[in-house]
Amino acid sequence: MEERKIFIGSFFVFFAVVYLVKLLQIQVFDVNYQRKAENNIIDKITEYPSRGMILDRNGEIIVRNRPVFDLMVIPKELKIKDTTAFCEFFNIDLEFAREKLLQAKKYSQVQPSIFLKQLSTEDFARIQDRLADYPGIYTSERTIRDYPGRSLANSVGYVKEVDKKFLESEEGKGYRQGDLVGKSGLERYYEKQLRGKRGVSYVVRNVKGVKKGKFHDGEFDTLPQIGSNLITGIDLELQQYGEKLMVNKKGAVIAVDPATGEILTIISAPDYDPNLLTGEGKKSSQNFVDLARDPNKPLFNRAIQATYPPGSTFKTVMALVGLHDHALDSSTTYFSCDKSLVGCHGHPSPLNVYGSIQHSCNPFYFKALRKIINQGRSNDEREDTRIGLEAWKDQMLQFGLGKKLGVDLPFESRGIIPSPEYYDKNYYIKNWRLSNVYSIGIGQGEVLLTPLQLANQAACIANQGWYIPPHLVKAIGDSVLTFEKQKINIEKEYFDYVSRAMGNIYTASMSKIPGLTVCGKTGTAQNPHGEDHSVFMAFSPRVNPKIAIAVYVENAGFGGSWAAPVASLMIEKYINKEISQGRKWIETRVLNGNFMDVQ
């Protein structure tokens, strides 16, 4: 009997010891149980990172971050003595306040949710001293995009807070509600590099929701990682000058450094203030709708998306291809200006290749096209035309024409350099012949290029046979980007010959700059919808060129009248840093030009 009592007593003592050991382990040694016990009173607060800034080539800020403040509410803590005074203090109406508080209560009585979004520093300064009067309301700081120079709207793009549809998409993996995402321009193209990484902090509250401090002294907190800065090749001063020149005009200006491919300016006109698409969601959304409905299409990036006939600027590459193929000869080839083939302006006749560029002779290139295409590669005339046109197209592709150049912006257009297959599918005349498509020889008809491609064409000639793909960003943080040189299979001597002719053109007197050689070519691009477009392509100086540029001014007529002076002012501003007194009248004329109502 006594042994039985001892056994039973020992049994209970054993289990008591096991229980106490386990309890000690749970309460003292095992932090996992402690965390589980505290889960209901630990707030997980997301710390949003600042996106990387975007800078110009000289370190000037193009895009930065501006602090804003979200007002958060914890319904269980909120005490409102005077509803009218509360609404007046926060500058909201009663119905809005009730709706936001109802949403917050549905979400959680003790967890914080957004009451007011993106208060400016000025608005926050107005209310911060009296926030203590409203327990349950506190602030959470974050940043939004800010554009101090109000430039490059279409190219830098804009960001937007992610929505439910985006979060459910494949692209939305890794994002959470409240994150910002680039929707266009550099913001979209370099989203991964710009966005940074979120941080997290854990705050302990008691069962009444009162903040008690950091969970485990912040041991499990992580700091947000700021996104990488983008260093561009943009010259912000030149960009802003060009934007002023293009006020009240439609079109594009794009300039590159021929030696590096860095884009110096990229202007799409008309443009808009990029600050319109940042800030509080409803306001920026309405601004986007207004811009999208604008008949002048300010959201359309004409520099890389619009395709235009290049007009007579195309004669430069026609001459290069003809000389390379020996279809044309720099010494012996002369063609008369036969206006029965196509219209032309008055100039000496006949002309050689050099003179055809100087005077921009249209009949010369109607005749040159046949010499380039029909070289007797087949005894069948139609087959010979097909073979020749295919070879011609391949040579044009070497210049980056009719294909995407791979600029670091979304939605780049390809343009058109027609092939035999293109005419087979699209031409309205069955069994087409070369005589049906002569206009491609003078950059009309089916040939369509983007302003970016035309600027790159100028860079190819400036470099005498090569180019580096044009790009906006040259470094991400401390990492300098590298780009492969693209070579053109045409002899350097022909580039030198053509560039000399471009330095002595007779069709753009307002492009001349004292002390500088501007090698240019005018174009007047036919527009089936109204007045012709004014086009100019150029580079300067001829030796060791610093800038290559293309300008389109829609509905402005002859290339020498408007596009050429815009380009020459940009060149002079970039190289000489100022406009000479003797050319101020040209600057004034361009600034006052208005083609917005011309169709």
Coordinates of C-alpha atoms in Angstrom, one line a residue:
M1 CA 0.0 0.0 0.0
E2 CA 2.8 2.4 1.0
E3 CA 4.7 1.5 -2.2
R4 CA 1.5 2.4 -4.2
K5 CA 1.3 5.8 -2.6
I6 CA 4.9 6.5 -3.3
F7 CA 4.4 5.4 -7.0
I8 CA 1.4 7.6 -7.5
G9 CA 3.1 10.6 -5.7
S10 CA 6.2 10.1 -7.9
F11 CA 4.0 10.0 -11.0
F12 CA 2.4 13.4 -10.2
V13 CA 5.7 14.9 -9.2
F14 CA 7.2 13.8 -12.6
F15 CA 4.4 15.3 -14.6
A16 CA 4.5 18.5 -12.5
V17 CA 8.2 18.8 -13.3
V18 CA 7.7 18.2 -17.0
Y19 CA 4.9 20.8 -17.0
L20 CA 7.0 23.4 -15.3
V21 CA 10.0 22.8 -17.6
K22 CA 7.7 23.2 -20.7
L23 CA 6.1 26.3 -19.2
L24 CA 9.6 27.7 -18.5
Q25 CA 10.6 26.9 -22.1
I26 CA 7.5 28.6 -23.6
Q27 CA 7.6 31.7 -21.4
V28 CA 11.4 32.3 -21.1
F29 CA 13.4 30.4 -23.6
D30 CA 11.2 30.0 -26.8
V31 CA 10.7 33.4 -28.4
N32 CA 8.5 31.8 -31.1
Y33 CA 5.7 31.2 -28.6
Q34 CA 6.2 34.7 -27.3
R35 CA 5.8 36.0 -30.8
K36 CA 2.7 34.0 -31.4
A37 CA 1.2 35.3 -28.2
E38 CA 2.0 38.9 -29.2
N39 CA 0.9 38.6 -32.8
N40 CA -2.4 40.3 -32.2
I41 CA -0.8 43.4 -30.8
I42 CA 2.2 43.8 -33.2
D43 CA 1.7 46.3 -36.1
K44 CA 3.8 45.6 -39.2
I45 CA 4.5 49.0 -40.8
T46 CA 5.8 49.1 -44.3
E47 CA 8.6 51.6 -44.9
Y48 CA 8.4 52.8 -48.5
P49 CA 11.8 53.4 -50.2
S50 CA 12.6 56.6 -52.1
R51 CA 12.9 56.0 -55.8
G52 CA 16.2 56.8 -57.4
M53 CA 16.7 60.3 -58.8
I54 CA 17.2 61.1 -62.5
L55 CA 20.0 63.5 -63.3
D56 CA 21.4 65.2 -66.4
R57 CA 25.0 65.0 -67.7
N58 CA 26.1 67.9 -65.5
G59 CA 24.5 66.6 -62.3
E60 CA 21.4 68.8 -62.6
I61 CA 18.2 67.2 -61.1
I62 CA 15.6 66.2 -63.6
V63 CA 13.5 64.0 -61.3
R64 CA 13.6 64.0 -57.5
N65 CA 11.5 62.9 -54.6
R66 CA 9.2 65.2 -52.6
P67 CA 8.0 64.2 -49.0
V68 CA 4.3 63.8 -48.4
F69 CA 2.4 62.7 -45.4
D70 CA -0.4 60.1 -45.1
L71 CA -2.8 60.6 -42.2
M72 CA -3.4 57.2 -40.6
V73 CA -6.4 56.4 -38.3
I74 CA -6.9 53.7 -35.6
P75 CA -10.7 53.7 -35.1
K76 CA -10.6 52.3 -31.6
E77 CA -8.3 55.1 -30.4
L78 CA -10.1 57.9 -32.2
K79 CA -11.9 60.5 -30.0
I80 CA -13.8 63.3 -31.7
K81 CA -15.5 65.8 -29.5
D82 CA -16.7 68.2 -32.1
T83 CA -17.4 66.7 -35.6
T84 CA -17.8 70.0 -37.3
A85 CA -14.5 71.3 -35.9
F86 CA -12.8 68.1 -36.9
C87 CA -13.9 68.4 -40.5
E88 CA -12.9 72.1 -40.7
F89 CA -9.5 71.3 -39.2
F90 CA -8.7 68.7 -41.8
N91 CA -10.5 70.6 -44.6
I92 CA -12.9 67.8 -45.5
D93 CA -16.7 67.5 -45.6
L94 CA -18.7 65.4 -43.2
E95 CA -19.8 62.8 -45.7
F96 CA -16.2 62.1 -46.7
A97 CA -15.1 61.8 -43.1
R98 CA -17.9 59.3 -42.3
E99 CA -17.1 57.2 -45.4
K100 CA -13.4 57.0 -44.6
L101 CA -14.0 56.2 -40.9
L102 CA -16.5 53.5 -41.9
Q103 CA -13.9 51.9 -44.3
A104 CA -11.3 52.0 -41.5
K105 CA -13.6 50.3 -39.1
K106 CA -14.4 47.6 -41.6
Y107 CA -10.7 47.0 -42.1
S108 CA -9.8 46.9 -38.4
Q109 CA -10.6 48.6 -35.1
V110 CA -7.1 48.4 -33.8
Q111 CA -4.9 48.4 -37.0
P112 CA -4.0 51.6 -38.8
S113 CA -5.4 52.5 -42.2
I114 CA -5.2 55.6 -44.5
F115 CA -7.5 58.4 -43.7
L116 CA -6.0 61.2 -45.9
K117 CA -3.4 60.6 -48.6
Q118 CA -0.4 62.7 -49.6
L119 CA -0.6 65.9 -47.6
S120 CA 2.1 68.4 -48.7
T121 CA 4.7 69.6 -46.2
E122 CA 2.8 72.9 -46.1
D123 CA -0.5 71.2 -45.2
F124 CA 1.3 69.0 -42.6
A125 CA 2.9 72.0 -41.0
R126 CA -0.5 73.6 -40.6
I127 CA -2.0 70.7 -38.6
Q128 CA 1.0 69.0 -36.9
D129 CA 0.8 71.0 -33.7
R130 CA -2.8 70.1 -33.1
L131 CA -2.7 66.4 -34.0
A132 CA -2.5 65.5 -30.3
D133 CA -6.0 66.8 -30.0
Y134 CA -7.2 63.8 -32.0
P135 CA -6.0 60.5 -30.5
G136 CA -6.0 57.8 -33.1
I137 CA -4.8 60.0 -35.9
Y138 CA -1.1 60.0 -36.7
T139 CA 1.1 60.6 -39.8
S140 CA 3.2 58.3 -42.0
E141 CA 5.8 59.9 -44.2
R142 CA 6.5 58.8 -47.8
T143 CA 7.8 60.4 -51.0
I144 CA 6.3 61.1 -54.4
R145 CA 8.0 62.2 -57.7
D146 CA 8.8 65.9 -58.3
Y147 CA 10.0 67.5 -61.5
P148 CA 11.7 70.8 -60.6
G149 CA 12.5 71.8 -64.2
R150 CA 9.1 70.7 -65.6
S151 CA 11.0 69.2 -68.6
L152 CA 11.2 65.9 -70.5
A153 CA 7.7 64.9 -69.6
N154 CA 7.2 62.2 -72.2
S155 CA 10.7 60.8 -71.8
V156 CA 11.0 60.6 -68.0
G157 CA 7.5 59.3 -67.8
Y158 CA 5.4 59.1 -64.7
V159 CA 4.6 56.7 -61.8
K160 CA 1.4 55.6 -60.4
E161 CA 0.3 53.6 -57.3
V162 CA -0.4 50.0 -58.1
D163 CA -4.0 48.9 -58.4
K164 CA -5.7 45.6 -58.0
K165 CA -5.5 44.7 -61.7
F166 CA -1.8 45.3 -61.7
L167 CA -1.2 43.3 -58.5
E168 CA -3.1 40.3 -60.0
S169 CA -1.0 40.4 -63.2
E170 CA 2.3 38.6 -63.8
E171 CA 4.1 42.0 -63.9
G172 CA 2.7 42.8 -60.4
K173 CA 4.6 39.9 -58.7
G174 CA 6.6 41.3 -55.8
Y175 CA 4.5 44.5 -55.5
R176 CA 2.1 45.3 -52.7
Q177 CA -0.7 47.8 -52.2
G178 CA 0.8 51.3 -51.8
D179 CA 3.8 50.7 -54.0
L180 CA 4.5 53.0 -56.9
V181 CA 5.3 51.7 -60.4
G182 CA 6.7 53.4 -63.5
K183 CA 4.0 53.6 -66.2
S184 CA 5.9 55.2 -69.1
G185 CA 9.3 56.7 -70.1
L186 CA 12.4 56.1 -68.1
E187 CA 10.3 55.4 -65.0
R188 CA 8.9 52.3 -66.7
Y189 CA 12.0 51.2 -68.6
Y190 CA 14.3 51.3 -65.5
E191 CA 11.6 50.4 -63.0
K192 CA 13.7 47.6 -61.5
Q193 CA 16.6 49.9 -60.9
L194 CA 14.6 52.9 -59.7
R195 CA 12.1 51.3 -57.3
G196 CA 14.4 50.3 -54.4
K197 CA 13.3 47.8 -51.7
R198 CA 10.7 48.2 -49.0
G199 CA 11.6 48.2 -45.3
V200 CA 9.5 46.9 -42.4
S201 CA 9.2 48.0 -38.8
Y202 CA 7.3 46.3 -36.0
V203 CA 5.5 48.3 -33.4
V204 CA 4.0 46.8 -30.2
R205 CA 0.6 48.0 -29.0
N206 CA -1.4 46.8 -26.0
V207 CA -4.8 45.3 -26.2
K208 CA -6.3 48.8 -26.2
G209 CA -4.2 49.7 -29.3
V210 CA -1.9 52.0 -27.4
K211 CA 1.7 52.1 -28.8
K212 CA 4.2 50.6 -26.4
G213 CA 7.4 50.8 -28.5
K214 CA 9.5 48.7 -30.9
F215 CA 9.1 45.0 -31.0
H216 CA 12.3 43.5 -29.5
D217 CA 14.0 46.9 -29.7
G218 CA 13.7 46.8 -33.5
E219 CA 15.7 43.6 -33.9
F220 CA 13.5 42.4 -36.7
D221 CA 13.1 45.8 -38.5
T222 CA 14.6 46.3 -41.9
L223 CA 15.5 49.6 -43.4
P224 CA 14.2 50.6 -46.9
Q225 CA 16.8 50.6 -49.7
I226 CA 16.8 53.7 -51.9
G227 CA 16.6 53.1 -55.6
S228 CA 19.6 53.7 -57.9
N229 CA 20.0 57.1 -59.5
L230 CA 20.0 57.3 -63.3
I231 CA 22.7 59.5 -64.9
T232 CA 21.6 60.6 -68.3
G233 CA 23.4 62.3 -71.2
I234 CA 20.7 65.0 -71.3
D235 CA 21.9 68.6 -71.2
L236 CA 19.1 70.1 -69.2
E237 CA 19.9 73.7 -70.1
L238 CA 19.8 72.8 -73.8
Q239 CA 16.7 70.8 -73.4
Q240 CA 14.8 73.7 -71.8
Y241 CA 16.0 76.0 -74.5
G242 CA 14.7 73.7 -77.2
E243 CA 11.4 73.4 -75.4
K244 CA 11.0 77.1 -75.5
L245 CA 11.8 77.2 -79.2
M246 CA 9.1 74.6 -79.8
V247 CA 6.3 76.4 -77.9
N248 CA 3.2 76.8 -80.1
K249 CA 4.5 74.2 -82.5
K250 CA 4.0 70.5 -83.1
G251 CA 6.9 68.2 -83.9
A252 CA 10.1 66.9 -82.4
V253 CA 13.8 67.9 -81.8
I254 CA 16.3 65.2 -80.9
A255 CA 20.1 65.8 -80.6
V256 CA 22.8 63.2 -79.9
D257 CA 26.5 63.3 -79.2
P258 CA 27.8 61.4 -82.3
A259 CA 30.9 60.0 -80.4
T260 CA 28.9 58.4 -77.6
G261 CA 25.3 58.0 -78.8
E262 CA 24.2 59.9 -75.7
I263 CA 21.0 61.8 -76.3
L264 CA 21.5 65.5 -75.5
T265 CA 17.9 66.6 -76.0
I266 CA 14.7 64.8 -76.7
I267 CA 11.8 67.2 -77.3
S268 CA 8.2 66.3 -78.2
A269 CA 5.9 69.2 -78.9
P270 CA 3.5 70.1 -77.5
D271 CA 4.5 68.8 -74.1
Y272 CA 3.1 69.2 -70.6
D273 CA 4.1 69.7 -67.0
P274 CA 5.1 66.3 -65.6
N275 CA 4.0 67.4 -62.1
L276 CA 0.4 67.1 -63.4
L277 CA 0.7 63.3 -63.2
T278 CA 2.1 63.1 -59.7
G279 CA 0.5 63.6 -56.3
E280 CA -3.0 62.6 -55.0
G281 CA -4.5 59.8 -57.0
K282 CA -7.9 61.3 -58.0
K283 CA -6.4 64.6 -59.1
S284 CA -3.6 63.1 -61.1
S285 CA -6.0 60.6 -62.7
Q286 CA -8.2 63.5 -63.9
N287 CA -5.2 65.3 -65.2
F288 CA -4.3 62.2 -67.2
V289 CA -7.8 62.0 -68.7
D290 CA -7.6 65.7 -69.7
L291 CA -4.2 65.2 -71.4
A292 CA -5.4 62.1 -73.2
R293 CA -8.4 64.0 -74.6
D294 CA -6.3 66.9 -75.8
P295 CA -6.5 66.9 -79.6
N296 CA -2.8 68.0 -79.8
K297 CA -1.8 64.7 -78.2
P298 CA 0.8 65.9 -75.6
L299 CA 1.1 62.4 -74.2
F300 CA 2.3 61.1 -77.6
N301 CA 6.2 61.1 -77.7
R302 CA 6.7 62.3 -81.3
A303 CA 10.5 62.0 -81.0
I304 CA 10.4 58.2 -80.9
Q305 CA 6.8 57.2 -81.8
A306 CA 5.8 59.5 -84.7
T307 CA 6.8 58.5 -88.2
Y308 CA 7.2 61.1 -90.9
P309 CA 8.5 61.1 -94.5
P310 CA 12.1 62.2 -94.3
G311 CA 11.8 64.3 -97.5
S312 CA 15.1 65.5 -99.0
T313 CA 17.2 64.6 -96.0
F314 CA 17.0 61.1 -97.4
K315 CA 19.0 62.1 -100.4
T316 CA 22.2 61.9 -98.3
V317 CA 21.9 58.2 -97.7
M318 CA 20.7 57.7 -101.3
A319 CA 24.0 59.3 -102.4
L320 CA 26.1 57.2 -100.1
V321 CA 24.5 53.9 -101.2
G322 CA 24.7 54.9 -104.9
L323 CA 28.4 55.8 -104.5
H324 CA 29.2 52.6 -102.6
D325 CA 27.4 50.4 -105.3
H326 CA 29.2 52.4 -108.1
A327 CA 25.8 53.2 -109.5
L328 CA 26.8 56.8 -109.1
D329 CA 30.3 58.3 -109.5
S330 CA 31.5 61.4 -107.7
S331 CA 33.3 62.6 -110.8
T332 CA 31.4 61.5 -113.9
T333 CA 27.8 61.2 -112.9
Y334 CA 25.7 64.2 -114.0
F335 CA 21.9 64.3 -114.3
S336 CA 19.8 67.1 -115.7
C337 CA 16.9 68.6 -113.6
D338 CA 14.0 67.1 -115.7
K339 CA 10.9 68.6 -114.0
S340 CA 8.7 66.4 -116.2
L341 CA 9.6 63.6 -113.8
V342 CA 9.0 65.5 -110.6
G343 CA 8.8 69.1 -109.5
C344 CA 11.9 71.0 -108.4
H345 CA 13.0 74.5 -107.6
G346 CA 15.3 76.6 -109.8
H347 CA 19.0 75.7 -109.8
P348 CA 21.9 75.0 -112.2
S349 CA 21.6 71.9 -114.4
P350 CA 22.9 69.3 -114.9
L351 CA 24.4 68.5 -111.5
N352 CA 26.8 65.9 -110.1
V353 CA 26.3 64.1 -106.8
Y354 CA 27.9 67.0 -104.8
G355 CA 25.7 69.6 -106.4
S356 CA 22.5 67.4 -106.1
I357 CA 22.9 67.6 -102.3
Q358 CA 23.8 71.3 -102.3
H359 CA 20.7 72.2 -104.4
S360 CA 18.5 69.3 -103.3
C361 CA 17.5 68.3 -106.8
N362 CA 14.5 66.0 -107.0
P363 CA 14.8 64.7 -110.6
F364 CA 18.4 63.7 -109.9
Y365 CA 17.3 61.2 -107.3
F366 CA 14.5 59.8 -109.4
K367 CA 17.1 58.9 -111.9
A368 CA 19.6 57.8 -109.2
L369 CA 17.0 55.4 -107.8
R370 CA 16.8 53.4 -111.0
K371 CA 20.6 53.3 -111.3
I372 CA 20.8 51.9 -107.7
I373 CA 17.9 49.4 -108.0
N374 CA 18.3 48.1 -111.5
Q375 CA 21.9 46.9 -111.8
G376 CA 21.3 44.0 -114.1
R377 CA 21.4 41.3 -111.4
S378 CA 18.7 39.5 -113.4
N379 CA 17.7 39.5 -117.1
D380 CA 14.1 39.8 -116.0
E381 CA 13.3 43.5 -115.3
R382 CA 10.8 42.8 -112.5
E383 CA 13.1 40.3 -110.8
D384 CA 16.0 42.6 -111.1
T385 CA 13.9 45.3 -109.4
R386 CA 12.9 43.0 -106.6
I387 CA 16.6 41.9 -106.0
G388 CA 17.8 45.5 -106.2
L389 CA 15.1 46.8 -103.8
E390 CA 15.9 44.1 -101.3
A391 CA 19.6 45.0 -101.4
W392 CA 18.7 48.7 -101.1
K393 CA 16.5 48.0 -98.0
D394 CA 19.4 46.1 -96.4
Q395 CA 21.7 49.0 -96.9
M396 CA 19.2 51.4 -95.3
L397 CA 18.9 49.1 -92.3
Q398 CA 22.6 49.6 -91.7
F399 CA 21.9 53.2 -90.9
G400 CA 19.3 52.2 -88.3
L401 CA 16.5 53.2 -90.7
G402 CA 13.2 51.3 -90.7
K403 CA 14.0 49.4 -87.5
K404 CA 14.0 50.0 -83.8
L405 CA 17.3 51.4 -82.6
G406 CA 16.7 50.1 -79.1
V407 CA 16.6 53.4 -77.3
D408 CA 15.9 53.0 -73.6
L409 CA 12.3 54.1 -73.8
P410 CA 9.2 52.0 -74.2
F411 CA 7.0 52.1 -77.3
E412 CA 9.6 53.1 -79.9
S413 CA 8.3 52.9 -83.5
R414 CA 10.0 51.0 -86.2
G415 CA 9.3 53.3 -89.2
I416 CA 9.2 51.9 -92.7
I417 CA 11.8 51.1 -95.3
P418 CA 9.7 49.2 -97.9
S419 CA 10.7 45.8 -99.2
P420 CA 9.4 43.9 -102.2
E421 CA 7.2 41.9 -99.8
Y422 CA 5.8 45.2 -98.4
Y423 CA 4.7 46.2 -101.9
D424 CA 3.3 42.8 -102.6
K425 CA 1.0 43.1 -99.6
N426 CA 0.2 46.8 -99.6
Y427 CA 0.5 48.3 -103.0
Y428 CA -2.7 49.1 -104.8
I429 CA -1.3 48.3 -108.2
K430 CA -1.0 44.7 -109.0
N431 CA 2.4 43.7 -110.5
W432 CA 4.0 46.9 -109.3
R433 CA 7.1 48.3 -111.0
L434 CA 9.8 50.7 -110.0
S435 CA 8.0 53.5 -111.9
N436 CA 5.2 53.1 -109.3
V437 CA 7.5 53.8 -106.3
Y438 CA 9.9 56.4 -107.6
S439 CA 9.1 58.8 -104.8
I440 CA 11.1 56.7 -102.2
G441 CA 14.2 58.1 -103.8
I442 CA 13.5 61.5 -102.4
G443 CA 12.2 60.3 -99.0
Q444 CA 8.5 60.3 -99.8
G445 CA 6.0 57.7 -100.6
E446 CA 6.3 54.7 -98.4
V447 CA 9.5 55.7 -96.6
L448 CA 8.7 56.7 -93.0
L449 CA 11.3 57.5 -90.2
T450 CA 11.2 58.6 -86.6
P451 CA 13.0 61.8 -85.6
L452 CA 15.3 59.6 -83.6
Q453 CA 16.3 57.6 -86.7
L454 CA 16.9 60.9 -88.6
A455 CA 19.2 62.2 -85.8
N456 CA 21.0 58.8 -85.9
Q457 CA 21.4 59.2 -89.7
A458 CA 23.1 62.5 -89.1
A459 CA 25.4 60.8 -86.5
C460 CA 26.3 58.1 -89.0
I461 CA 27.5 60.7 -91.5
A462 CA 29.2 62.8 -88.8
N463 CA 31.2 59.7 -87.7
Q464 CA 31.9 58.7 -91.4
G465 CA 30.5 55.3 -91.2
W466 CA 29.5 54.2 -87.7
Y467 CA 27.2 54.9 -84.8
I468 CA 26.6 54.0 -81.2
P469 CA 22.9 53.3 -80.5
P470 CA 21.3 56.4 -79.1
H471 CA 20.4 56.2 -75.4
L472 CA 19.3 58.4 -72.6
V473 CA 21.0 56.8 -69.6
K474 CA 24.7 56.5 -69.5
A475 CA 25.2 55.3 -65.9
I476 CA 23.1 53.6 -63.2
G477 CA 24.5 54.6 -59.8
D478 CA 28.2 54.1 -60.1
S479 CA 27.9 51.6 -63.0
V480 CA 28.8 53.1 -66.4
L481 CA 26.9 51.5 -69.3
T482 CA 28.7 50.3 -72.4
F483 CA 27.3 50.1 -75.9
E484 CA 28.6 48.4 -79.0
K485 CA 29.6 50.4 -82.1
Q486 CA 27.6 49.7 -85.2
K487 CA 29.6 49.9 -88.4
I488 CA 28.2 50.7 -91.9
N489 CA 29.7 48.9 -94.9
I490 CA 30.3 52.1 -97.0
E491 CA 33.7 53.5 -97.7
K492 CA 34.8 56.4 -95.5
E493 CA 35.8 58.6 -98.5
Y494 CA 32.1 58.7 -99.6
F495 CA 31.0 59.9 -96.1
D496 CA 33.6 62.7 -96.3
Y497 CA 32.4 63.6 -99.8
V498 CA 28.7 63.8 -98.8
S499 CA 29.5 65.7 -95.5
R500 CA 31.5 68.3 -97.5
A501 CA 28.4 68.9 -99.8
M502 CA 26.2 69.2 -96.6
G503 CA 28.6 71.9 -95.4
N504 CA 27.8 74.0 -98.5
I505 CA 24.1 73.6 -99.0
Y506 CA 22.1 76.5 -100.6
T507 CA 18.7 75.6 -99.2
A508 CA 19.1 76.7 -95.5
S509 CA 20.7 80.2 -95.2
M510 CA 19.4 80.5 -91.6
S511 CA 21.4 77.4 -90.5
K512 CA 24.7 79.2 -91.0
I513 CA 26.6 80.0 -87.8
P514 CA 29.6 82.4 -87.9
G515 CA 32.8 80.5 -87.0
L516 CA 31.1 77.0 -87.2
T517 CA 30.6 74.6 -90.1
V518 CA 27.1 73.2 -90.0
C519 CA 26.7 70.2 -92.3
G520 CA 23.0 69.9 -92.9
K521 CA 20.2 68.9 -95.3
T522 CA 16.8 70.3 -95.5
G523 CA 13.6 68.4 -96.2
T524 CA 10.0 69.3 -97.0
A525 CA 7.9 66.3 -96.1
Q526 CA 4.6 66.0 -97.9
N527 CA 1.6 65.8 -95.6
P528 CA -1.6 64.4 -97.0
H529 CA -3.6 66.1 -94.1
G530 CA -2.5 69.7 -94.7
E531 CA 0.6 71.9 -95.0
D532 CA 4.0 70.1 -95.5
H533 CA 6.3 69.4 -92.6
S534 CA 9.5 71.3 -92.2
V535 CA 12.5 69.0 -91.7
F536 CA 16.2 69.5 -91.1
M537 CA 19.1 67.1 -90.3
A538 CA 22.5 68.3 -89.4
F539 CA 25.8 67.9 -87.4
S540 CA 28.5 70.3 -86.4
P541 CA 31.4 70.9 -86.6
R542 CA 32.4 68.9 -89.7
V543 CA 35.7 67.7 -88.1
N544 CA 35.3 66.2 -84.6
P545 CA 31.6 66.7 -84.5
K546 CA 30.0 67.5 -81.1
I547 CA 26.3 67.3 -81.9
A548 CA 24.0 65.7 -84.5
I549 CA 20.4 66.8 -84.6
A550 CA 17.1 66.3 -86.4
V551 CA 14.1 68.7 -86.3
Y552 CA 10.5 68.3 -87.5
V553 CA 8.1 71.2 -87.3
E554 CA 4.7 70.0 -88.5
N555 CA 2.7 72.0 -91.0
A556 CA 5.5 74.6 -91.2
G557 CA 6.4 74.2 -94.9
F558 CA 9.9 74.4 -96.4
G559 CA 12.7 72.8 -94.3
G560 CA 15.0 75.9 -94.5
S561 CA 12.3 78.2 -93.1
W562 CA 11.7 76.7 -89.7
A563 CA 13.3 73.4 -88.9
A564 CA 16.8 74.6 -90.0
P565 CA 16.8 77.7 -87.8
V566 CA 15.6 75.7 -84.8
A567 CA 18.4 73.2 -85.4
S568 CA 21.1 75.9 -85.9
L569 CA 20.0 77.7 -82.7
M570 CA 20.3 74.5 -80.8
I571 CA 23.7 73.8 -82.2
E572 CA 25.0 77.3 -81.5
K573 CA 23.6 77.1 -77.9
Y574 CA 25.3 73.8 -77.3
I575 CA 28.7 74.6 -78.7
N576 CA 29.0 78.3 -78.0
K577 CA 26.8 78.4 -74.9
E578 CA 25.0 81.5 -76.2
I579 CA 23.3 83.0 -79.3
S580 CA 25.4 85.6 -81.1
Q581 CA 24.0 89.1 -81.3
G582 CA 23.8 88.9 -85.0
R583 CA 21.5 85.9 -84.9
K584 CA 19.2 87.1 -82.1
W585 CA 16.6 88.0 -84.8
I586 CA 16.4 84.4 -85.8
E587 CA 15.8 83.4 -82.2
T588 CA 13.1 85.9 -81.8
R589 CA 11.4 84.8 -85.1
V590 CA 11.4 81.1 -84.0
L591 CA 10.2 81.9 -80.5
N592 CA 7.2 83.9 -82.0
G593 CA 6.4 81.2 -84.6
N594 CA 3.0 79.5 -84.1
F595 CA 1.8 76.5 -86.1
M596 CA -0.6 75.0 -83.6
D597 CA -3.7 76.0 -85.7
V598 CA -2.2 75.1 -89.1
Q599 CA -3.5 71.9 -90.5

